[in-house]
CSV table of C-alpha atoms and ligand atoms in Angstrom, one decimal:
chain,number,residue,atom,x,y,z
P,173,MET,CA,11.6,1.0,-7.7
P,174,ARG,CA,9.6,3.6,-9.6
P,175,PHE,CA,8.5,6.9,-8.2
P,176,PHE,CA,5.1,8.4,-9.1
P,177,ILE,CA,4.1,11.8,-8.0
P,178,ASP,CA,0.7,12.0,-6.3
P,179,THR,CA,-0.7,15.3,-7.2
P,180,ALA,CA,-2.7,17.2,-9.9
P,181,ASP,CA,-0.7,20.4,-9.3
P,182,LEU,CA,0.9,20.9,-12.7
P,183,ASP,CA,3.6,23.4,-11.5
P,184,GLU,CA,4.8,20.8,-9.0
P,185,ILE,CA,4.7,18.1,-11.6
P,186,ARG,CA,6.8,20.2,-14.1
P,187,THR,CA,9.3,21.1,-11.4
P,188,LEU,CA,9.9,17.5,-10.2
P,189,ALA,CA,9.7,16.0,-13.6
P,190,ALA,CA,12.8,18.0,-14.4
P,191,THR,CA,14.7,15.9,-11.9
P,192,GLY,CA,14.4,12.9,-14.2
P,193,LEU,CA,13.5,10.8,-11.1
P,194,ILE,CA,9.7,10.8,-11.6
P,195,ASP,CA,8.3,7.8,-13.5
P,196,GLY,CA,4.6,8.6,-13.5
P,197,ALA,CA,1.8,10.2,-11.7
P,198,THR,CA,-1.4,9.3,-9.8
P,199,THR,CA,-4.5,11.5,-9.3
P,200,ASN,CA,-7.8,10.9,-7.6
P,201,PRO,CA,-11.1,12.9,-7.5
P,202,SER,CA,-9.9,14.8,-4.4
P,203,LEU,CA,-6.6,15.8,-6.0
P,204,VAL,CA,-8.3,16.9,-9.2
P,205,ALA,CA,-10.9,18.9,-7.2
P,206,ARG,CA,-8.0,20.6,-5.4
P,207,SER,CA,-6.5,21.6,-8.7
P,208,GLY,CA,-9.6,23.6,-9.6
P,209,ARG,CA,-9.2,22.5,-13.3
P,210,ARG,CA,-11.3,20.5,-15.7
P,211,PHE,CA,-10.5,16.8,-15.1
P,212,GLU,CA,-9.7,15.9,-18.7
P,213,ASP,CA,-7.5,18.9,-19.2
P,214,VAL,CA,-5.4,18.2,-16.1
P,215,ILE,CA,-4.9,14.6,-17.1
P,216,ALA,CA,-4.0,15.6,-20.7
P,217,GLU,CA,-1.4,18.1,-19.4
P,218,ILE,CA,0.1,15.6,-16.9
P,219,CYS,CA,0.4,13.0,-19.7
P,220,ALA,CA,2.2,15.6,-21.8
P,221,ILE,CA,4.7,16.3,-19.0
P,222,LEU,CA,5.3,12.7,-17.9
P,223,PRO,CA,5.7,9.9,-20.4
P,224,GLY,CA,5.1,7.2,-17.8
P,225,PRO,CA,1.8,5.9,-16.4
P,226,VAL,CA,-0.7,8.6,-15.3
P,227,SER,CA,-3.6,7.4,-13.2
P,228,ALA,CA,-7.0,8.9,-13.8
P,229,GLU,CA,-9.9,7.7,-11.6
P,230,VAL,CA,-13.4,6.9,-12.8
P,231,THR,CA,-16.2,8.7,-11.0
P,232,ALA,CA,-19.0,6.2,-11.4
P,233,LEU,CA,-19.8,3.4,-8.9
P,234,ASP,CA,-21.5,0.9,-11.2
P,235,ALA,CA,-19.4,-1.4,-13.5
P,236,PRO,CA,-20.9,-0.5,-16.9
P,237,THR,CA,-20.5,3.2,-16.3
P,238,MET,CA,-17.0,2.7,-14.9
P,239,VAL,CA,-16.1,0.8,-18.1
P,240,ALA,CA,-17.5,3.6,-20.3
P,241,GLU,CA,-15.6,6.2,-18.3
P,242,GLY,CA,-12.5,4.2,-18.3
P,243,ARG,CA,-12.5,3.8,-22.1
P,244,TYR,CA,-13.2,7.6,-22.4
P,245,LEU,CA,-10.3,8.4,-20.0
P,246,ALA,CA,-7.9,6.0,-21.8
P,247,ARG,CA,-8.6,8.0,-25.0
P,248,ILE,CA,-7.1,11.2,-23.5
P,249,ALA,CA,-3.5,9.9,-23.9
P,250,THR,CA,-1.7,6.6,-24.5
P,251,ASN,CA,-0.1,6.7,-21.0
P,252,VAL,CA,-3.4,7.0,-19.1
P,253,THR,CA,-3.9,4.3,-16.5
P,254,VAL,CA,-7.5,4.0,-15.4
P,255,LYS,CA,-8.1,4.0,-11.7
P,256,VAL,CA,-11.0,2.1,-10.2
P,257,PRO,CA,-12.0,1.5,-6.6
P,258,LEU,CA,-11.6,-1.9,-4.9
P,259,THR,CA,-15.3,-2.8,-5.0
P,260,PRO,CA,-17.2,-5.6,-6.7
P,261,ASP,CA,-18.1,-3.2,-9.5
P,262,GLY,CA,-14.7,-1.8,-9.6
P,263,LEU,CA,-13.1,-5.2,-10.1
P,264,LYS,CA,-15.7,-6.2,-12.8
P,265,ALA,CA,-14.7,-3.0,-14.6
P,266,CYS,CA,-11.0,-3.8,-14.0
P,267,ARG,CA,-11.5,-7.2,-15.6
P,268,GLU,CA,-13.2,-5.7,-18.7
P,269,LEU,CA,-10.9,-2.8,-19.1
P,270,SER,CA,-7.7,-4.9,-18.7
P,271,GLY,CA,-9.3,-7.3,-21.2
P,272,ASP,CA,-9.4,-4.3,-23.6
P,273,GLY,CA,-5.7,-3.8,-23.0
P,274,ILE,CA,-6.3,-0.7,-20.9
P,275,PRO,CA,-3.9,-0.6,-17.8
P,276,VAL,CA,-5.9,-0.4,-14.6
P,277,ASN,CA,-4.8,0.8,-11.1
P,278,VAL,CA,-7.1,-0.6,-8.4
P,279,THR,CA,-7.2,1.9,-5.6
P,280,LEU,CA,-8.4,2.1,-2.0
P,281,CYS,CA,-6.9,-1.2,-1.1
P,282,PHE,CA,-6.7,-1.9,2.7
P,283,SER,CA,-6.3,-5.6,3.0
P,284,ALA,CA,-4.3,-8.5,1.6
P,285,GLY,CA,-7.6,-10.2,0.6
P,286,GLN,CA,-8.5,-7.2,-1.5
P,287,ALA,CA,-5.1,-7.2,-3.1
P,288,ILE,CA,-5.6,-10.9,-4.1
P,289,LEU,CA,-8.9,-10.0,-5.7
P,290,ALA,CA,-7.2,-7.1,-7.6
P,291,ALA,CA,-4.5,-9.4,-9.0
P,292,LYS,CA,-7.2,-12.0,-10.0
P,293,ALA,CA,-9.1,-9.2,-11.8
P,294,GLY,CA,-6.0,-8.5,-13.9
P,295,ALA,CA,-5.0,-5.1,-12.4
P,296,THR,CA,-1.8,-3.6,-13.6
P,297,PHE,CA,-1.3,-1.9,-10.3
P,298,VAL,CA,-2.9,-2.2,-6.8
P,299,SER,CA,-2.7,0.8,-4.5
P,300,PRO,CA,-2.7,0.0,-0.8
P,301,PHE,CA,-3.2,3.2,1.2
P,302,VAL,CA,-0.6,2.9,4.0
P,303,GLY,CA,-1.0,6.3,5.5
P,304,ARG,CA,-4.7,5.8,6.1
P,305,LEU,CA,-4.0,2.5,7.9
P,306,ASP,CA,-1.5,4.3,10.1
P,307,ASP,CA,-4.2,6.9,10.8
P,308,ILE,CA,-6.3,4.3,12.5
P,309,GLY,CA,-3.5,2.9,14.6
P,310,LEU,CA,-2.5,0.0,12.3
P,311,ASN,CA,0.8,-0.3,10.5
P,312,GLY,CA,0.3,0.3,6.8
P,313,MET,CA,3.7,-1.2,5.9
P,314,ASP,CA,2.6,-4.6,7.4
P,315,LEU,CA,0.1,-4.7,4.6
P,316,ILE,CA,2.8,-4.0,2.0
P,317,ARG,CA,4.9,-6.8,3.4
P,318,ASP,CA,1.9,-9.2,3.2
P,319,ILE,CA,1.0,-8.2,-0.4
P,320,CYS,CA,4.6,-8.4,-1.7
P,321,ALA,CA,5.0,-11.9,-0.1
P,322,ILE,CA,1.7,-13.1,-1.5
P,323,TYR,CA,2.4,-11.8,-5.0
P,324,ARG,CA,5.9,-13.3,-5.0
P,325,ALA,CA,4.3,-16.7,-4.0
P,326,GLN,CA,1.8,-16.4,-6.9
P,327,PRO,CA,3.8,-16.1,-10.2
P,328,ALA,CA,0.5,-16.0,-12.1
P,329,PHE,CA,-0.3,-12.6,-10.5
P,330,LYS,CA,1.1,-9.9,-12.7
P,331,THR,CA,-0.1,-7.0,-10.7
P,332,GLU,CA,2.4,-4.5,-9.4
P,333,VAL,CA,2.3,-3.1,-5.8
P,334,LEU,CA,1.9,0.7,-6.0
P,335,VAL,CA,2.3,2.0,-2.4
P,336,ALA,CA,0.0,5.0,-1.9
P,337,SER,CA,-1.1,7.4,0.8
P,338,VAL,CA,2.6,7.9,1.5
P,339,ARG,CA,3.2,10.4,4.2
P,340,GLY,CA,6.9,10.5,4.7
P,341,VAL,CA,10.3,9.2,3.6
P,342,ASN,CA,10.1,6.2,6.0
P,343,HIS,CA,7.2,4.8,3.9
P,344,VAL,CA,9.3,5.1,0.8
P,345,ILE,CA,12.3,3.5,2.3
P,346,GLU,CA,10.4,0.6,3.8
P,347,ALA,CA,8.4,0.1,0.6
P,348,ALA,CA,11.8,-0.2,-1.3
P,349,ARG,CA,13.1,-2.6,1.3
P,350,LEU,CA,10.0,-4.8,1.0
P,351,GLY,CA,10.3,-4.9,-2.8
P,352,ALA,CA,7.2,-2.8,-3.7
P,353,HIS,CA,7.3,-1.9,-7.4
P,354,VAL,CA,6.2,1.7,-7.1
P,355,ALA,CA,5.7,4.4,-4.5
P,356,THR,CA,3.5,7.3,-5.3
P,357,MET,CA,4.1,10.3,-3.1
P,358,PRO,CA,3.2,14.0,-2.7
P,359,PRO,CA,5.8,16.5,-3.9
P,360,ALA,CA,6.8,17.3,-0.3
P,361,VAL,CA,7.9,13.7,0.2
P,362,VAL,CA,10.0,13.7,-2.9
P,363,ARG,CA,11.8,16.8,-1.7
P,364,ALA,CA,12.2,15.3,1.8
P,365,LEU,CA,14.1,12.4,0.3
P,366,TYR,CA,16.8,14.7,-0.8
P,367,ALA,CA,17.1,16.5,2.5
P,368,HIS,CA,19.7,15.8,5.2
P,369,PRO,CA,21.4,18.5,7.4
P,370,LEU,CA,24.8,16.8,7.2
P,371,THR,CA,24.7,17.1,3.4
P,372,ASP,CA,24.0,20.8,3.6
P,373,LYS,CA,26.7,21.2,6.3
P,374,GLY,CA,29.3,19.2,4.4
P,375,LEU,CA,28.7,21.0,1.1
P,376,ALA,CA,29.0,24.4,2.8
P,377,ALA,CA,32.3,23.3,4.3
P,378,PHE,CA,33.5,22.1,0.9
P,379,MET,CA,32.6,25.4,-0.7
P,380,ALA,CA,34.2,27.4,2.0
P,381,ASP,CA,37.5,25.5,1.7
P,382,TRP,CA,37.4,25.7,-2.1
P,383,GLU,CA,36.8,29.5,-1.9
P,384,LYS,CA,40.1,29.7,0.2
P,385,THR,CA,42.1,28.2,-2.7
P,386,GLY,CA,41.2,31.2,-4.9
P,387,GLN,CA,41.0,28.8,-7.8
P,388,LYS,CA,38.3,28.6,-10.5
P,389,LEU,CA,37.9,25.8,-13.0
P,390,ASP,CA,38.4,27.2,-16.5
P,391,VAL,CA,35.5,25.3,-18.0
P,392,GLY,CA,35.8,27.3,-21.3
P,393,ASN,CA,39.2,25.8,-21.9
P,394,SER,CA,38.7,22.6,-24.0
P,395,LYS,CA,42.0,21.2,-22.8
P,396,PRO,CA,42.5,21.5,-19.1
P,397,ARG,CA,46.0,22.9,-18.4
P,398,ALA,CA,48.4,20.1,-17.5
P,399,ALA,CA,50.1,20.4,-14.1
P,400,GLU,CA,53.4,22.3,-14.4
V,1134,G3P,O1,-2.9,8.1,-3.9
V,1134,G3P,C1,-3.7,8.2,-2.8
V,1134,G3P,C2,-3.4,9.4,-2.0
V,1134,G3P,O2,-3.6,10.6,-2.7
V,1134,G3P,C3,-4.2,9.4,-0.7
V,1134,G3P,O3,-3.3,10.0,0.2
V,1134,G3P,O4,-2.7,11.2,2.3
V,1134,G3P,O5,-5.1,11.3,1.4
V,1134,G3P,O6,-4.3,9.2,2.4
V,1134,G3P,P1,-3.9,10.5,1.6
């Protein structure tokens, strides 16, 4: 399962890219606005930090302009994935851009029917927003279960499920269990995946016991001293 980071905050991206566990990034107009930076500059810098797919969303609502914007965004870097909304115009643009060989992430997906349309439009990724379904009292992961089952039943569909609007580690764990291809998550969720109080407690105990031995590994010695 691939992890994408869902932010346009370059410091966060640099820090978490250094873990070697981040396979790409997703942005959207709200995240770019939050960065306070020029859109094209942010995307170019993210693409320079992360070699994997970096989603940059079109800002138009009509297919011809979406296509023109998508081609423009794709010229920023070779790892740009163009994001389009799941609307009739968005899927027309998806069909044309993917026909040009430009990878497309169809976003704002909230139903299995929409996900079927995205696959038929040749999307590289479809982004179901699980957190926003949870927000209205539904279970977003039920949608992921449906889409993964439908895509598995349709071998002609080449679209990958990119779980988005991830709000916590349980979304990531369940997405992995269901066989989703990618989860995109805010930096805080990446960090939360590492965290467990028993890990901290166990490590503190190991270090305390090691301290009591008074030993120190002589890492500068190329040949560790054999036991006497
Ligand atoms: O990738 C989509 C994501 O940024 C939306 O998340 O928490 O605003 O639903 P959220």
